[in-house]
PDB file of C-alpha atoms in Angstrom:
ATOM      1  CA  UNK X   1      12.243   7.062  -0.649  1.00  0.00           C
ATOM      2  CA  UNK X   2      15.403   5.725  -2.568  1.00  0.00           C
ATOM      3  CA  UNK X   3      15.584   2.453  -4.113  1.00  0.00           C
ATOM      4  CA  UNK X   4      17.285   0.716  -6.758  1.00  0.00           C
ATOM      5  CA  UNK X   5      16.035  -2.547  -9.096  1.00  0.00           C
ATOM      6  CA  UNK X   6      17.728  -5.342 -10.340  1.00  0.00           C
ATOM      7  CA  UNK X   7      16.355  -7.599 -13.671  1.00  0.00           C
ATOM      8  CA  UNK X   8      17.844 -11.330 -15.256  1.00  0.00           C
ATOM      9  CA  UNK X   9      15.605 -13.056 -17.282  1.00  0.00           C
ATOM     10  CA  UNK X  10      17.398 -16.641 -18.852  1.00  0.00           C
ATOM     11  CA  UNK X  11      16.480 -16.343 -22.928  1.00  0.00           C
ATOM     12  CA  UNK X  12      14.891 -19.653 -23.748  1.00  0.00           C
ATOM     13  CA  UNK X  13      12.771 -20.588 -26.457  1.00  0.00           C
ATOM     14  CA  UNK X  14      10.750 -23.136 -24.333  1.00  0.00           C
ATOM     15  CA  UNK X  15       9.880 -20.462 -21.416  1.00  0.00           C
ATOM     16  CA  UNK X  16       7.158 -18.761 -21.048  1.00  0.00           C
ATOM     17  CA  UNK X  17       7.487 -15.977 -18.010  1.00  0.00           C
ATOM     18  CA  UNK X  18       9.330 -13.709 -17.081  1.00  0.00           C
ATOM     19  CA  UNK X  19      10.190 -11.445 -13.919  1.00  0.00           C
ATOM     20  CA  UNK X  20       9.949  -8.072 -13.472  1.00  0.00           C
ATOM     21  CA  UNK X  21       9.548  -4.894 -11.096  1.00  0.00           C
ATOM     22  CA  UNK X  22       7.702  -1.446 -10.908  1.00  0.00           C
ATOM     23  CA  UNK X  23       6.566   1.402  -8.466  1.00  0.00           C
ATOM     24  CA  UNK X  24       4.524   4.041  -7.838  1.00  0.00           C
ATOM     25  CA  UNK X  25       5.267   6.904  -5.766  1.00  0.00           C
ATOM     26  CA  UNK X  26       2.821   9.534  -4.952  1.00  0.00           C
ATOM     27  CA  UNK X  27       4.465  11.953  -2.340  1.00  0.00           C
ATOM     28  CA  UNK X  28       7.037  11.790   0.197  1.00  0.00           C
ATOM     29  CA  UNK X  29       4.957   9.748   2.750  1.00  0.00           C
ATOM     30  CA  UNK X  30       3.881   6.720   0.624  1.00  0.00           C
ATOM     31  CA  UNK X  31       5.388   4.782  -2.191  1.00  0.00           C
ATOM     32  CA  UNK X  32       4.443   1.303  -3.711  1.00  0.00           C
ATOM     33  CA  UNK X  33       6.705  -1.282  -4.742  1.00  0.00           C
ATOM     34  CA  UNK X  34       5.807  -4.528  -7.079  1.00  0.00           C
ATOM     35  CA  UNK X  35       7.542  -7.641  -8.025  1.00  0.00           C
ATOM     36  CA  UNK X  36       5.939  -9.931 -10.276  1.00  0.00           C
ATOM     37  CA  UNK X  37       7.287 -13.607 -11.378  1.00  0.00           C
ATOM     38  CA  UNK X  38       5.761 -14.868 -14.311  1.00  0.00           C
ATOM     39  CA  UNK X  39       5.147 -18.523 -14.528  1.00  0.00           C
ATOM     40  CA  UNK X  40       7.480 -20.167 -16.693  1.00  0.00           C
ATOM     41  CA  UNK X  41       5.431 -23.363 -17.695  1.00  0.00           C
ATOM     42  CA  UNK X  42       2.333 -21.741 -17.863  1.00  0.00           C
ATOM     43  CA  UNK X  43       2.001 -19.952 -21.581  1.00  0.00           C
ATOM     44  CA  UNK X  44       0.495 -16.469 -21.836  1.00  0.00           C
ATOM     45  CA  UNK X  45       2.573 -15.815 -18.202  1.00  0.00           C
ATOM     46  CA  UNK X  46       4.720 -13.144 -19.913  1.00  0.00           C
ATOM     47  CA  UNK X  47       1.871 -11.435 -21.576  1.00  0.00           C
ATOM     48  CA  UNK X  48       0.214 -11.904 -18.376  1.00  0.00           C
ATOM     49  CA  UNK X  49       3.218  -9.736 -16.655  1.00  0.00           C
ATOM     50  CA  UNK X  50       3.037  -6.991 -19.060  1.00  0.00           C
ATOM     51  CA  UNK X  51      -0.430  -6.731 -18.934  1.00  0.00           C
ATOM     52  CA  UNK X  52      -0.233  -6.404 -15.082  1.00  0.00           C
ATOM     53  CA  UNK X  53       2.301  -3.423 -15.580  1.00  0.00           C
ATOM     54  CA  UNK X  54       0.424  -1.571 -18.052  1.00  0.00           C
ATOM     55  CA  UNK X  55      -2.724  -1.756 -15.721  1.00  0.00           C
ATOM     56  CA  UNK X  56      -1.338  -1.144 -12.285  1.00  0.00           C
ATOM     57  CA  UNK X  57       0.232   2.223 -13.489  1.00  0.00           C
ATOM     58  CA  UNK X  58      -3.464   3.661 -14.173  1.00  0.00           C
ATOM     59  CA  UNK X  59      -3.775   3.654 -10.540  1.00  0.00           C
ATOM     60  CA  UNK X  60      -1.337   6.857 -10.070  1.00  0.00           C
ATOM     61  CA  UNK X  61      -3.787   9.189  -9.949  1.00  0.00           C
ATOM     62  CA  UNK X  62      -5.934   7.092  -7.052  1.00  0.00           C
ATOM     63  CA  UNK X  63      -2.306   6.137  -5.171  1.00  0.00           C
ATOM     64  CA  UNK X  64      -1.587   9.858  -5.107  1.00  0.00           C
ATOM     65  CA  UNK X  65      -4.571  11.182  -3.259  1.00  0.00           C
ATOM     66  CA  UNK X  66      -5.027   7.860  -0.739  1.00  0.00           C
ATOM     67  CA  UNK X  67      -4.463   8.382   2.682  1.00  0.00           C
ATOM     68  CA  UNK X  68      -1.807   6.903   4.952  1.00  0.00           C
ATOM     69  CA  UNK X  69      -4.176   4.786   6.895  1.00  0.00           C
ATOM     70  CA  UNK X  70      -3.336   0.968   6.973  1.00  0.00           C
ATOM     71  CA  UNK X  71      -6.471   0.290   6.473  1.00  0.00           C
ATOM     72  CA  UNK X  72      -7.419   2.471   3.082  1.00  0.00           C
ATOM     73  CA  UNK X  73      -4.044   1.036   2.069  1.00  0.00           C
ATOM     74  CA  UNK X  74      -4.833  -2.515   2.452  1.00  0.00           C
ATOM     75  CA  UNK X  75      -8.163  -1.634   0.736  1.00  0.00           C
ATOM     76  CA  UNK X  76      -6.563  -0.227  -2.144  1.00  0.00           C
ATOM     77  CA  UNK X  77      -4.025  -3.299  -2.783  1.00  0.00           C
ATOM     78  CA  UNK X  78      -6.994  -5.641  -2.332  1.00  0.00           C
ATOM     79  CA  UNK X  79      -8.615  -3.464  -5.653  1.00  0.00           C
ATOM     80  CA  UNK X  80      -5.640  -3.617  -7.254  1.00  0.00           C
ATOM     81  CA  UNK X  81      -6.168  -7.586  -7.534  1.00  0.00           C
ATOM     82  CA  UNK X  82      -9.862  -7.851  -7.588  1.00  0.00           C
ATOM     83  CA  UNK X  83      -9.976  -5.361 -10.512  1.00  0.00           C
ATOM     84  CA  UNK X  84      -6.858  -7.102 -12.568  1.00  0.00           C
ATOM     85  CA  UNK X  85      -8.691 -10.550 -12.001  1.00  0.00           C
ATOM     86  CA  UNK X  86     -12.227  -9.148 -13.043  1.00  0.00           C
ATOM     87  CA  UNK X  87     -10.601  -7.529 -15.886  1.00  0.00           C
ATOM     88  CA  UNK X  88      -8.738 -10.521 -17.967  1.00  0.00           C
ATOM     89  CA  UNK X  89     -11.026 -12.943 -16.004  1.00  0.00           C
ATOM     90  CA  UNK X  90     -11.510 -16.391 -18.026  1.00  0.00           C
ATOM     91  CA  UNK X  91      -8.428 -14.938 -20.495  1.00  0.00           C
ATOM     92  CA  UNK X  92      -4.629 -15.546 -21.188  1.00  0.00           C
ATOM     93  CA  UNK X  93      -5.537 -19.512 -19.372  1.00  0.00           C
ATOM     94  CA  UNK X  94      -3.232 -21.106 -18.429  1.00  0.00           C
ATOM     95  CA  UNK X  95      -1.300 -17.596 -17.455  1.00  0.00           C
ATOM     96  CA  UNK X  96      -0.108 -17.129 -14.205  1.00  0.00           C
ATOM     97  CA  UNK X  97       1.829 -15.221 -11.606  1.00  0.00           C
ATOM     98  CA  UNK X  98       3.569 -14.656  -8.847  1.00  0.00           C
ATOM     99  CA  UNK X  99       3.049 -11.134  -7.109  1.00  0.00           C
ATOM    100  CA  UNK X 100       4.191  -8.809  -4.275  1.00  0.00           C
ATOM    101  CA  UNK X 101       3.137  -5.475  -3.788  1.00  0.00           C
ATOM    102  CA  UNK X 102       4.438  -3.246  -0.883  1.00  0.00           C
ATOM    103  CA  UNK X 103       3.704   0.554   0.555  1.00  0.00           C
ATOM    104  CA  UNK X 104       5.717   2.080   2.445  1.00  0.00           C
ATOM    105  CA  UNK X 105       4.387   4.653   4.648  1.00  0.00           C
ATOM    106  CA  UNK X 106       6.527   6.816   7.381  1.00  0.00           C
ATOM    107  CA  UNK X 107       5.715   4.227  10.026  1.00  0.00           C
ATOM    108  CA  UNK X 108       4.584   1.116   7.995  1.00  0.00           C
ATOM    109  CA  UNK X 109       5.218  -1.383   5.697  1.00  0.00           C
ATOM    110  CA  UNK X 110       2.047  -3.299   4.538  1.00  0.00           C
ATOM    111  CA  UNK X 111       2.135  -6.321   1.739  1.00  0.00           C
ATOM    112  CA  UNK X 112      -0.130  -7.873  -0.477  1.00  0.00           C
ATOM    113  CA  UNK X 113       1.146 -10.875  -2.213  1.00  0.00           C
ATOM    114  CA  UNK X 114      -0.121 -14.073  -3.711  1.00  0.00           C
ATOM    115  CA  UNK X 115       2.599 -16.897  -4.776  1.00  0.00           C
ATOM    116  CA  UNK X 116       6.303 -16.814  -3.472  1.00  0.00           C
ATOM    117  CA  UNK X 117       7.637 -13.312  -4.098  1.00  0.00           C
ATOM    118  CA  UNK X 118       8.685 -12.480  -0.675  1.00  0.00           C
ATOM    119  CA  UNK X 119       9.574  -9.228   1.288  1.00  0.00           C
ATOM    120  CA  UNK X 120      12.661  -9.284   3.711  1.00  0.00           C
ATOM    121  CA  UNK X 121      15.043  -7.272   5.342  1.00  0.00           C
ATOM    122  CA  UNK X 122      19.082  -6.634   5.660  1.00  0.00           C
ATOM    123  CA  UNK X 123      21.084  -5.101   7.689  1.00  0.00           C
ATOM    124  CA  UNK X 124      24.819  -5.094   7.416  1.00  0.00           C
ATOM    125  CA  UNK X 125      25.489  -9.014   6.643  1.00  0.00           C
ATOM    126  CA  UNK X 126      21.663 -10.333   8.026  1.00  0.00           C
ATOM    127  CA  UNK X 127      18.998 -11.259   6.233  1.00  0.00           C
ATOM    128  CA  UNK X 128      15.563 -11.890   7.229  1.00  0.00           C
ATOM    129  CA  UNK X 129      12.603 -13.023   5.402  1.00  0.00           C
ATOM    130  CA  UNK X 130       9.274 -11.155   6.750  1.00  0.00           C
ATOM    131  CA  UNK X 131       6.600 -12.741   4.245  1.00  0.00           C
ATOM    132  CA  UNK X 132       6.262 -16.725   3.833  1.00  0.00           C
ATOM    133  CA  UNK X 133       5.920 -17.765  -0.076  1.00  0.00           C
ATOM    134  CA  UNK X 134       2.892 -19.867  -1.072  1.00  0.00           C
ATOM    135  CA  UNK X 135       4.045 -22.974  -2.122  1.00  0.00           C
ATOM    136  CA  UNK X 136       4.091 -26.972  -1.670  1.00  0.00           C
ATOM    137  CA  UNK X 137       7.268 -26.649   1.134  1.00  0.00           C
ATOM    138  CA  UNK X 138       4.825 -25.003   3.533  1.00  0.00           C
ATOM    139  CA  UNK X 139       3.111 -28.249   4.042  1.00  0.00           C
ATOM    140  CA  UNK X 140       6.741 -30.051   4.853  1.00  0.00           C
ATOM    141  CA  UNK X 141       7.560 -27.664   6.928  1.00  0.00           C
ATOM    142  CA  UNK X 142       9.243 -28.873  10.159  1.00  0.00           C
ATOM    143  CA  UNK X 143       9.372 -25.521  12.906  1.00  0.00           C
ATOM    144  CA  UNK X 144      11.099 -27.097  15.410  1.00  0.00           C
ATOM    145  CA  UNK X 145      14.400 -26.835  12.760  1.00  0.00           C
ATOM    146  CA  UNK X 146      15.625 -24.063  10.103  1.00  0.00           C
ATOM    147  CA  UNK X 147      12.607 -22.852   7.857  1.00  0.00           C
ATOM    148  CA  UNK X 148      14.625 -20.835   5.670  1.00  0.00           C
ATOM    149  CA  UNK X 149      17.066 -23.887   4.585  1.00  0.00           C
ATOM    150  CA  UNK X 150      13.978 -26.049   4.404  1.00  0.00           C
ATOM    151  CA  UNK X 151      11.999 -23.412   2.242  1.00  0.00           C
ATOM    152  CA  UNK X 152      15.738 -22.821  -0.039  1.00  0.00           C
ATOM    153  CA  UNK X 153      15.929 -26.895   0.055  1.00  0.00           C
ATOM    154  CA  UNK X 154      12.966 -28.780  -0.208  1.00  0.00           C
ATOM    155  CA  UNK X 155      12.267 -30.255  -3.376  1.00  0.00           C
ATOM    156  CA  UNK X 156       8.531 -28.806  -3.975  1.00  0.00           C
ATOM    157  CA  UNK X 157       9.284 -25.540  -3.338  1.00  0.00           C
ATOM    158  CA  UNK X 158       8.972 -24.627  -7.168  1.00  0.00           C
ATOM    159  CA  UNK X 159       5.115 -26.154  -7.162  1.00  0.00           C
ATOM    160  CA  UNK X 160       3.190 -22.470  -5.721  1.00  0.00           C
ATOM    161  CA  UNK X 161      -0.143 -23.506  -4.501  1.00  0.00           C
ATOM    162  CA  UNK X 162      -1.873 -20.175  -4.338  1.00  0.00           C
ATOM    163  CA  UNK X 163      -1.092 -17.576  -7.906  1.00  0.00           C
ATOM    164  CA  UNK X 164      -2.358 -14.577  -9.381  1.00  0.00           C
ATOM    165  CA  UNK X 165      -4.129 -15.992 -12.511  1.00  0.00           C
ATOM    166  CA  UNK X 166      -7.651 -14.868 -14.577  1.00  0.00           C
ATOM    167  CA  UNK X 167      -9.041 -18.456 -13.612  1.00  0.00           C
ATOM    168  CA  UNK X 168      -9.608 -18.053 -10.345  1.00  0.00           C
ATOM    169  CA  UNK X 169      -8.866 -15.170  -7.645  1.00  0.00           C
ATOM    170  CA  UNK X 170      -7.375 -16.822  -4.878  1.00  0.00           C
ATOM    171  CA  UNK X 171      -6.960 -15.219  -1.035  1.00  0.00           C
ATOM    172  CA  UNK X 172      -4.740 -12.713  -1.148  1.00  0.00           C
ATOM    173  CA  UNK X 173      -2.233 -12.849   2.108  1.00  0.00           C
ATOM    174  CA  UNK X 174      -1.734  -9.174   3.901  1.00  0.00           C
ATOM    175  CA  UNK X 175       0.802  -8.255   6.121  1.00  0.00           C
ATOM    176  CA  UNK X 176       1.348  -4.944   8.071  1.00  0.00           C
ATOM    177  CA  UNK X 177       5.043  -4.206   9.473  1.00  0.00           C
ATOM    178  CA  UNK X 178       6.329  -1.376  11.674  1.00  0.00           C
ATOM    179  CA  UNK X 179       9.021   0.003   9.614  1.00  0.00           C
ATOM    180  CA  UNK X 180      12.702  -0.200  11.000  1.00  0.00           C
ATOM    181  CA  UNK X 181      15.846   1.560   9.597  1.00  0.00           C
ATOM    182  CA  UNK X 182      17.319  -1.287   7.665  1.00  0.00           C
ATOM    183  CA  UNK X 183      17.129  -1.644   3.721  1.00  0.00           C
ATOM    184  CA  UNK X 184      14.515  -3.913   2.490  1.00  0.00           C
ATOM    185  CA  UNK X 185      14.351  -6.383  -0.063  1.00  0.00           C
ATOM    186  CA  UNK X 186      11.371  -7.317  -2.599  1.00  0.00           C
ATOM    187  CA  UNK X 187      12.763 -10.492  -4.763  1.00  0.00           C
ATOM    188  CA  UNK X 188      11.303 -13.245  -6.754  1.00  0.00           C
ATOM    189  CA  UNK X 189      11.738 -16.450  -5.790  1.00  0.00           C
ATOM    190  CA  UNK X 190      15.134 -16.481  -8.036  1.00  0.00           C
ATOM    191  CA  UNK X 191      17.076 -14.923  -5.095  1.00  0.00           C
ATOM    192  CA  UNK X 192      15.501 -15.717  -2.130  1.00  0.00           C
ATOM    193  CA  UNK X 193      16.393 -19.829  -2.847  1.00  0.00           C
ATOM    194  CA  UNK X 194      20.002 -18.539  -2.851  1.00  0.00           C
ATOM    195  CA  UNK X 195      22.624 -18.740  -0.281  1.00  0.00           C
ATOM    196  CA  UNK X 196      22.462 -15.598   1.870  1.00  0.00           C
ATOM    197  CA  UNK X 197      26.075 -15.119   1.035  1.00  0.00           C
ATOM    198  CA  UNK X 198      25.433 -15.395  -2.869  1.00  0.00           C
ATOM    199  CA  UNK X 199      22.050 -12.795  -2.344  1.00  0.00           C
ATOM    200  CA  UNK X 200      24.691 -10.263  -0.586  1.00  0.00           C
ATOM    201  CA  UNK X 201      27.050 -11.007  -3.495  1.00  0.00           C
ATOM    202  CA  UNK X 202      24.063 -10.158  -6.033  1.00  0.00           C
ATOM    203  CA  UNK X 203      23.298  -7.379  -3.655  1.00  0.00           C
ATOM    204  CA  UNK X 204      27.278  -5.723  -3.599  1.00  0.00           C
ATOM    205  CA  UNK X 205      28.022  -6.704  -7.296  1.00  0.00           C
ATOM    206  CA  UNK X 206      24.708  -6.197  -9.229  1.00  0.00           C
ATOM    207  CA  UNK X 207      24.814  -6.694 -12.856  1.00  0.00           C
ATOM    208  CA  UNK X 208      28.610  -7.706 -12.645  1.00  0.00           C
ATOM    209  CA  UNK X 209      27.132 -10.783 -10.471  1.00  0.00           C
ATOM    210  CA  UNK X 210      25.532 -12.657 -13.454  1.00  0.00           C
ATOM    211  CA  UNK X 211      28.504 -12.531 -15.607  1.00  0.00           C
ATOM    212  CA  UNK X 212      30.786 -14.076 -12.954  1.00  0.00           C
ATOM    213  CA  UNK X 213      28.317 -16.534 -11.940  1.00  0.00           C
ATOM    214  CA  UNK X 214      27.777 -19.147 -13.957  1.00  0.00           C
ATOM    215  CA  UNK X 215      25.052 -21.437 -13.305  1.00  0.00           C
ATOM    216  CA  UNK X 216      21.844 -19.990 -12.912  1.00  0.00           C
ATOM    217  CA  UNK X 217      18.767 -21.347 -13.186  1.00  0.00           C
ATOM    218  CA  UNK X 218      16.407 -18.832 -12.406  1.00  0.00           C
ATOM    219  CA  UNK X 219      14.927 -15.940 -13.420  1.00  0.00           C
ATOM    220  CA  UNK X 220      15.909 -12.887 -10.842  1.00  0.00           C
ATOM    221  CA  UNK X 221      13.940  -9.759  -9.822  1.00  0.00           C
ATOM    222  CA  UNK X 222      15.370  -7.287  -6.927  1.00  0.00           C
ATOM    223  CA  UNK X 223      13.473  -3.902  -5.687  1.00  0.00           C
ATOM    224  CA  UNK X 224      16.187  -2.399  -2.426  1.00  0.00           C
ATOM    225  CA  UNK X 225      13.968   0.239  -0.693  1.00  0.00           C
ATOM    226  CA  UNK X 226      16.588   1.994   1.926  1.00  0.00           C
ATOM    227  CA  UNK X 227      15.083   2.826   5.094  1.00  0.00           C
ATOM    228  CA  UNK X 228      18.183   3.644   6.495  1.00  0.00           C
ATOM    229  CA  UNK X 229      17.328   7.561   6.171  1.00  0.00           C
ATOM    230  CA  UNK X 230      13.647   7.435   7.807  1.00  0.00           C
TER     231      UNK X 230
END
């Protein structure tokens, strides 16, 4: 399954996280797709990251030989987390994160995520978000108007309310998604507050985005799985 990845971190002294992506891909019916946004207020977030990459590719061997079964998969992402928290559990405090993992199968898409990494969806000039972050603008929510512009606008949507940290293992939100010949998106929370026209500048320019554009205040992280071929 193609796909291509997209990195900005902002250098600051007084940060502490850092984004970043990875994947695993064990055959030509299943591959697995993370984006992870280290918490940049929280110190030990970007050792927290790293640590996360280093551990998740040990499962290779175990993604290779799982089954395409939505069931086995959403076992197997729910291990992934368990085993990270039980493994750095009561270490790298106050560390935390915010994660989403995806596998795509030949007729599924199924999610793990904790925080307000979110998967979506484009196709041609649309965008659509599929997962909802975990954060303080859920509570303000108002359904009967726009939930994207009141998730890009609202002024708590930087205070995430459920993490991946070694304190305490939160519930872990799953989602399961026929797939659909589109491209999909995996992004930190760095490009999905954007406009939708600046996300399908990012998108069309790529690196060549971040020197033209001048003020930004986030950290960015961009997995594009194309579909289009299924």
């Amino acid at each position: 399954m193609e796909h291509s990845e997209l990195l900005y971190n902002i250098e600051n002294t007084n940060k502490f996280g850092k984004d970043t992506v990875g994947y695993l891909e064990s055959s030509h019916t299943l591959s697995l797709y993370y984006v992870l946004d280290g918490h940049s207020k929280h110190p030990q977030s970007s050792i927290l990251v790293s640590r996360f990459q280093e551990y998740v590719s040990e499962f290779y061997n175990e993604f290779k030989e799982l089954e395409p079964v939505d069931s086995k998969i959403v076992s197997f992402l729910r291990k992934i987390f368990t085993d990270f928290y039980l493994q750095y559990q009561r270490t790298l405090i106050p560390g935390a994160m915010s994660i989403i993992i995806a596998v795509f199968t030949s007729g599924k898409v199924i999610t793990a995520h904790l925080g307000d990494c979110r998967l979506g969806k484009i196709s041609g000039n649309e965008i659509s978000w599929l997962t909802m972050p975990h954060n303080l603008a859920m509570i303000y929510l108002d359904k009967s108007s726009d939930i994207e512009l009141q998730l890009k606008t609202c002024e708590y949507n930087h205070i995430v309310t459920r993490s991946l940290n070694t304190k305490t293992l939160k519930e872990i939100e799953f989602n399961i998604f026929d797939i659909e010949s589109c491209q999909y998106l995996l992004v930190s929370d760095g490009i999905w507050k954007l406009e939708n026209e600046n996300i399908l500048n990012l998108i069309h320019l790529r690196e060549q985005y971040f020197s033209l554009t001048s003020n930004i205040e986030d950290d960015m992280a961009l997995i594009i799985i194309d579909c289009n071929t299924q």
